[in-house]
mmCIF file of C-alpha atoms in Angstrom:
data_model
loop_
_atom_site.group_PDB
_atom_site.id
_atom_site.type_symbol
_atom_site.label_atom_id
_atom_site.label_comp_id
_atom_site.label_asym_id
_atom_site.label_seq_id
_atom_site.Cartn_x
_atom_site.Cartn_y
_atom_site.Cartn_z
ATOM 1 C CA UNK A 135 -34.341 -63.944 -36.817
ATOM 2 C CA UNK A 136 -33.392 -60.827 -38.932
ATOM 3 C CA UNK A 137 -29.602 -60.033 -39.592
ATOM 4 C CA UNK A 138 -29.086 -56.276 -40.394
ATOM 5 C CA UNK A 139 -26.034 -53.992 -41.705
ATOM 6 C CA UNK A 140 -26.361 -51.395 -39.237
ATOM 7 C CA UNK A 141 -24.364 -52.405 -35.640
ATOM 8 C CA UNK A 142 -27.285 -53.309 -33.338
ATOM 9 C CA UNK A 143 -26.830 -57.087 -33.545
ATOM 10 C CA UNK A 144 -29.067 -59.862 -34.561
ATOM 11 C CA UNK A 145 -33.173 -59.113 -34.192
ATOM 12 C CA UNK A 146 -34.407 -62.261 -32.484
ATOM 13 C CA UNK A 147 -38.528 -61.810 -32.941
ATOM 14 C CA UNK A 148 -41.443 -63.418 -30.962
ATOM 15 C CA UNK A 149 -44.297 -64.189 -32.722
ATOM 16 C CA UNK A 150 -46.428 -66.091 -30.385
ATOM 17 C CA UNK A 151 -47.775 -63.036 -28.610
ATOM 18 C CA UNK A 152 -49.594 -61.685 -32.349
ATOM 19 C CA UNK A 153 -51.624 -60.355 -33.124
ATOM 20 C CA UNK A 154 -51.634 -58.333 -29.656
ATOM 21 C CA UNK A 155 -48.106 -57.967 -29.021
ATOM 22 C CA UNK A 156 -44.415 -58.075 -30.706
ATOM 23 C CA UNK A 157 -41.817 -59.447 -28.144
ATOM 24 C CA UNK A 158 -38.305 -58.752 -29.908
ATOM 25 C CA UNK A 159 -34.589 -58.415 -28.930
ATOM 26 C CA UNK A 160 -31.724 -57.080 -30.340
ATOM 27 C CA UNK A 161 -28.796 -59.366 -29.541
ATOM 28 C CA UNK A 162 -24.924 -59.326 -29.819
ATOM 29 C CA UNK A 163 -23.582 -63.187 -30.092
ATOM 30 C CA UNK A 164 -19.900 -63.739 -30.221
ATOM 31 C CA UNK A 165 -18.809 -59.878 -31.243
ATOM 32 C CA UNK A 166 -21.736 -60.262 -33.903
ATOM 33 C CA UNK A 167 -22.884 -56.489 -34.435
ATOM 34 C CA UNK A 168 -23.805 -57.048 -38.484
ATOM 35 C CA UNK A 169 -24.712 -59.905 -40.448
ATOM 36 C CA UNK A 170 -25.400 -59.808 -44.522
ATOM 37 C CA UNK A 171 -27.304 -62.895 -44.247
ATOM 38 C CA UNK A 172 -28.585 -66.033 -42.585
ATOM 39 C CA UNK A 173 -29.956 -69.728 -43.093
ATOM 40 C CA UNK A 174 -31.683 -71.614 -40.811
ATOM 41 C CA UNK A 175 -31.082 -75.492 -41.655
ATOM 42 C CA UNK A 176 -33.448 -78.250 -41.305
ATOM 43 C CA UNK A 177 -31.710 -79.550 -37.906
ATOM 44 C CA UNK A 178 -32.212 -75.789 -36.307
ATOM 45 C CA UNK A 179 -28.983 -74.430 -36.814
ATOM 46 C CA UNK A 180 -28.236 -70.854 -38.038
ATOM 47 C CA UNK A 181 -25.401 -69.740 -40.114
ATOM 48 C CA UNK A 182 -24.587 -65.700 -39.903
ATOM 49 C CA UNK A 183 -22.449 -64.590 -43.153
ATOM 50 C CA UNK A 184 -20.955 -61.311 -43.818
ATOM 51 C CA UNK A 185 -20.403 -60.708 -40.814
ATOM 52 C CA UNK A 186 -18.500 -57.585 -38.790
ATOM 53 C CA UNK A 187 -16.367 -60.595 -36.984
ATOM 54 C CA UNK A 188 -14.789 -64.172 -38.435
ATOM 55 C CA UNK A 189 -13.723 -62.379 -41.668
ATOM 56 C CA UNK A 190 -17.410 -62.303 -42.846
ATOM 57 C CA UNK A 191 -17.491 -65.823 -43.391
ATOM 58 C CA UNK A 192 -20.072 -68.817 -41.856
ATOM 59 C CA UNK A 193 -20.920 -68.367 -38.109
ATOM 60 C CA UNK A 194 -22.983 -71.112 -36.798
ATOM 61 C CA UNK A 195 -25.446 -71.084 -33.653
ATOM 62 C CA UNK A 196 -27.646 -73.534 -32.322
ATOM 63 C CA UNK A 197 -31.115 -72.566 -31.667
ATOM 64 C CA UNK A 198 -32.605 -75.839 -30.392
ATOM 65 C CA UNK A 199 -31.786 -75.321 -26.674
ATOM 66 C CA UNK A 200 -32.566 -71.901 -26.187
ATOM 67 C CA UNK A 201 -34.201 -70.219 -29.325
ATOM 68 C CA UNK A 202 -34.075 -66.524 -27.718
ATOM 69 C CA UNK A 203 -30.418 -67.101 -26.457
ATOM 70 C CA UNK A 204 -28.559 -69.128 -30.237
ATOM 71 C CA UNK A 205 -25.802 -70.809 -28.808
ATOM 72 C CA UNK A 206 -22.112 -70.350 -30.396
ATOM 73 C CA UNK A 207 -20.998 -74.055 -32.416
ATOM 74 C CA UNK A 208 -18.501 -73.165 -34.417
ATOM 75 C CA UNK A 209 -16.897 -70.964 -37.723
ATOM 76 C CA UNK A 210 -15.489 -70.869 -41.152
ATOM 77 C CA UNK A 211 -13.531 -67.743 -42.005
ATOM 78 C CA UNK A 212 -11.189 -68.519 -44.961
ATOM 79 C CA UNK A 213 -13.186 -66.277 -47.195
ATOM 80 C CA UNK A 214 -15.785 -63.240 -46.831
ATOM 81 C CA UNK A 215 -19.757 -65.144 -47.566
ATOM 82 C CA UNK A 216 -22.109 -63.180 -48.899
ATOM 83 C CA UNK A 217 -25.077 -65.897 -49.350
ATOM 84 C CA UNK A 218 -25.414 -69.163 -48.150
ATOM 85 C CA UNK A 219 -28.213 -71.942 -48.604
ATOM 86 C CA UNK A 220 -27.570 -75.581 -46.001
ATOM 87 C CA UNK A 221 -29.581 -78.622 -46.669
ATOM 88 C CA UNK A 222 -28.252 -81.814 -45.381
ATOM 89 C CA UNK A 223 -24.952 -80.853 -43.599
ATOM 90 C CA UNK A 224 -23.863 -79.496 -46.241
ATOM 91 C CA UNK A 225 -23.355 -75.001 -46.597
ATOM 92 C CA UNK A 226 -23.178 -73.619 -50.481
ATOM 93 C CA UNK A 227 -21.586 -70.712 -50.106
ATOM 94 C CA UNK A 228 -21.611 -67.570 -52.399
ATOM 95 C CA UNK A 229 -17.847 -66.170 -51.879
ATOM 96 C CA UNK A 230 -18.811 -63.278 -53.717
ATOM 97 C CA UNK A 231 -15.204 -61.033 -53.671
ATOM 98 C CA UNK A 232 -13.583 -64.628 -55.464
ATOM 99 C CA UNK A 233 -16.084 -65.454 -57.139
ATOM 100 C CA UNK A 234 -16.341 -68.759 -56.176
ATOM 101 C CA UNK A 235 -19.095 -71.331 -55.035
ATOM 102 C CA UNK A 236 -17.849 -73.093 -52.399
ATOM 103 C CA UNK A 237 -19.163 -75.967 -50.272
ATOM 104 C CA UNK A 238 -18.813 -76.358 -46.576
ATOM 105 C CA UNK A 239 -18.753 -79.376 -45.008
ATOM 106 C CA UNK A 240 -20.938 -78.734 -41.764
ATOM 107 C CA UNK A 241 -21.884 -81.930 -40.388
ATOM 108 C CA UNK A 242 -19.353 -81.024 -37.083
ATOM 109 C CA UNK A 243 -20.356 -77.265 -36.669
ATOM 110 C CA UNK A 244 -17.354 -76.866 -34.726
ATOM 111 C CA UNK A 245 -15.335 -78.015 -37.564
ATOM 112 C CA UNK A 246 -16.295 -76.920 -40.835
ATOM 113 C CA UNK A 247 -14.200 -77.944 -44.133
ATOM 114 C CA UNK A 248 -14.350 -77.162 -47.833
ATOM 115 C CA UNK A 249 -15.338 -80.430 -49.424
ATOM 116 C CA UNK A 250 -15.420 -78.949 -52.997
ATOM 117 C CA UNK A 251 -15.279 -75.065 -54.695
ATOM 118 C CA UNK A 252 -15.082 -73.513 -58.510
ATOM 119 C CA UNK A 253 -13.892 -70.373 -58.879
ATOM 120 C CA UNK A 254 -15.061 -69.155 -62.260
ATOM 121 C CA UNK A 255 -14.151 -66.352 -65.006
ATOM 122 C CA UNK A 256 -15.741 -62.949 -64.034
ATOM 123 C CA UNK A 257 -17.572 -64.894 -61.063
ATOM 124 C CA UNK A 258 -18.941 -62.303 -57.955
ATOM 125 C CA UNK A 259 -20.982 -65.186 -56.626
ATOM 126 C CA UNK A 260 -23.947 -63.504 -55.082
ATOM 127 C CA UNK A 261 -26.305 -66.050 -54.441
ATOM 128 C CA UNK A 262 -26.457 -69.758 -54.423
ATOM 129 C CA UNK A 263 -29.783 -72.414 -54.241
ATOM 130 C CA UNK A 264 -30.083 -76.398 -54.499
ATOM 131 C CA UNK A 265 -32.823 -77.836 -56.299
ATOM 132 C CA UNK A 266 -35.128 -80.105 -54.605
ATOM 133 C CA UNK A 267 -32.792 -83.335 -55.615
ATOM 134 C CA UNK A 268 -29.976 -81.876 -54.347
ATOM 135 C CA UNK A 269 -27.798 -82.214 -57.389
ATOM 136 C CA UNK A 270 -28.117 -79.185 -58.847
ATOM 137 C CA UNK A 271 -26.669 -75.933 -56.914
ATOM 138 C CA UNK A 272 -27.762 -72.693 -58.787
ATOM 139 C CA UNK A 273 -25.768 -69.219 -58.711
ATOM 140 C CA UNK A 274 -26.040 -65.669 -59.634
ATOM 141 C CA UNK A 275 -23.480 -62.957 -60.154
ATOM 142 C CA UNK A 276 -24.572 -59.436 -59.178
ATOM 143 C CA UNK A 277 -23.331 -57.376 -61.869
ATOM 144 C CA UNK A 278 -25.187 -56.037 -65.484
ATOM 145 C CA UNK A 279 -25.111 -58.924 -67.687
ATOM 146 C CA UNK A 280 -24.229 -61.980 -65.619
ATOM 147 C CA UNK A 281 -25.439 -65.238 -65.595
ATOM 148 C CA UNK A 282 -27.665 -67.589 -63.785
ATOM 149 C CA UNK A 283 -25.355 -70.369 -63.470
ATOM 150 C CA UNK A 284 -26.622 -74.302 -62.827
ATOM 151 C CA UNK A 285 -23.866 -76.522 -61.701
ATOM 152 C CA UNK A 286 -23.851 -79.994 -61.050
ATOM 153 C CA UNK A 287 -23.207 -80.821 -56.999
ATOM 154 C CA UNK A 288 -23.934 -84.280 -56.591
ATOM 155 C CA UNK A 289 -20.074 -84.756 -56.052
ATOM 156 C CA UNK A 290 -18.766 -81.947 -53.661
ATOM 157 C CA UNK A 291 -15.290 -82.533 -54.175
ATOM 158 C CA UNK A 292 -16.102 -82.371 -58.490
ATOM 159 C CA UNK A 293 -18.011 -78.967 -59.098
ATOM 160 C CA UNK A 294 -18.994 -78.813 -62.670
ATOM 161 C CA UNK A 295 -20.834 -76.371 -64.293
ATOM 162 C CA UNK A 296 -24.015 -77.686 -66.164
ATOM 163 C CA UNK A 297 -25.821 -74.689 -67.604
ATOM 164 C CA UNK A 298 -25.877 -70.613 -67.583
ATOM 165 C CA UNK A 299 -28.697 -68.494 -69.246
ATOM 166 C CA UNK A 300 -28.573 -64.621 -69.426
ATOM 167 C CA UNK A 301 -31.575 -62.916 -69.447
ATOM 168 C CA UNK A 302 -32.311 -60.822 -72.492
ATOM 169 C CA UNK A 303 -33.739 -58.195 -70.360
ATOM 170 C CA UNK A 304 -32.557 -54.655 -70.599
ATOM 171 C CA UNK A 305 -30.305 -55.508 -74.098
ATOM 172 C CA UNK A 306 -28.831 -58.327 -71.710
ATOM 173 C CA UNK A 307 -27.552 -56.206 -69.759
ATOM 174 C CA UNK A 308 -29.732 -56.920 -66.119
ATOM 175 C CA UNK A 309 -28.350 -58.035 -63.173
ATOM 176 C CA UNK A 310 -29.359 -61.581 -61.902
ATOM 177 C CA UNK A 311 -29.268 -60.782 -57.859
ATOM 178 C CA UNK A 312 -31.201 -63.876 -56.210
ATOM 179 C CA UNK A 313 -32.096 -67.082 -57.563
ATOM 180 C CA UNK A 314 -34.629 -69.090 -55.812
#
């Protein structure tokens, strides 16, 4: 699955025909024509954000029936998402125009809720990642000398911020874009 900025849809990809052949499909899903980004969670869902349609926010498709056809679950749309990472019904968004991290209850795809968000002091949340315990949600700000910000998620509805490091690189003036 590749999302792409440039109107032809979402590239669904075939793999099992390599090294001989590349089936692939350019598809349109619920006026989808351009997505930022996308996760694929654990259970086989896929969330679409920055998208042309929902306000840019969390779109959410099954792909366990019909992998080449996702099928529509549900939507956020409160805010434009630039990043998101899901692990255990739970979506950390990067709300990157409010600079906010935001969690996303998605546990009932067809009804999402904000269990918890910090919006922060020069925040243009770019990216977000959980650690392996899943208490620890990491975010970067895409501008020249922002941080890499560690903030402590083990309550959703209590965001606090743990720890933020600025790289000394470029006179500390580089821009943290992805943190993985």
């Amino acid at each position: 699955y590749v999302t792409n900025e440039t109107d032809s849809g979402l590239l669904i990809i075939d793999l099992q025909y390599l090294p001989d052949s590349v089936v692939y499909k350019d598809t349109v899903m619920a006026g989808i024509n351009t997505a930022h980004n996308l996760w694929i969670d654990e259970i086989g869902q896929m969330y679409l954000v920055g998208t042309n349609n929902f306000n840019g926010g969390v779109v959410i498709f099954d792909l366990t029936t019909d992998p080449w056809n996702p099928g529509f679950l549900g939507f956020y749309d409160d805010e434009y998402v630039h990043d998101v990472y899901v692990r255990g019904g739970l979506a950390y968004l990067g709300e990157i125009y409010t600079g906010t991290l935001a969690i996303l209850n998605v546990m009932n795809p067809s009804d999402p809720f904000i269990t918890g968000a910090e919006t922060y002091l020069d925040g243009f949340t770019h990216n977000t990642w959980l650690n392996d315990a899943g208490t620890t949600c990491f975010t970067t700000d895409e501008y020249n000398g922002a941080y890499l910000i560690a903030w402590d998620v083990s309550d959703p509805s209590n965001i606090q911020e743990q720890d933020r490091i600025q790289s000394e690189l470029g006179g500390g003036l580089s821009a943290p874009h992805n943190v993985h």
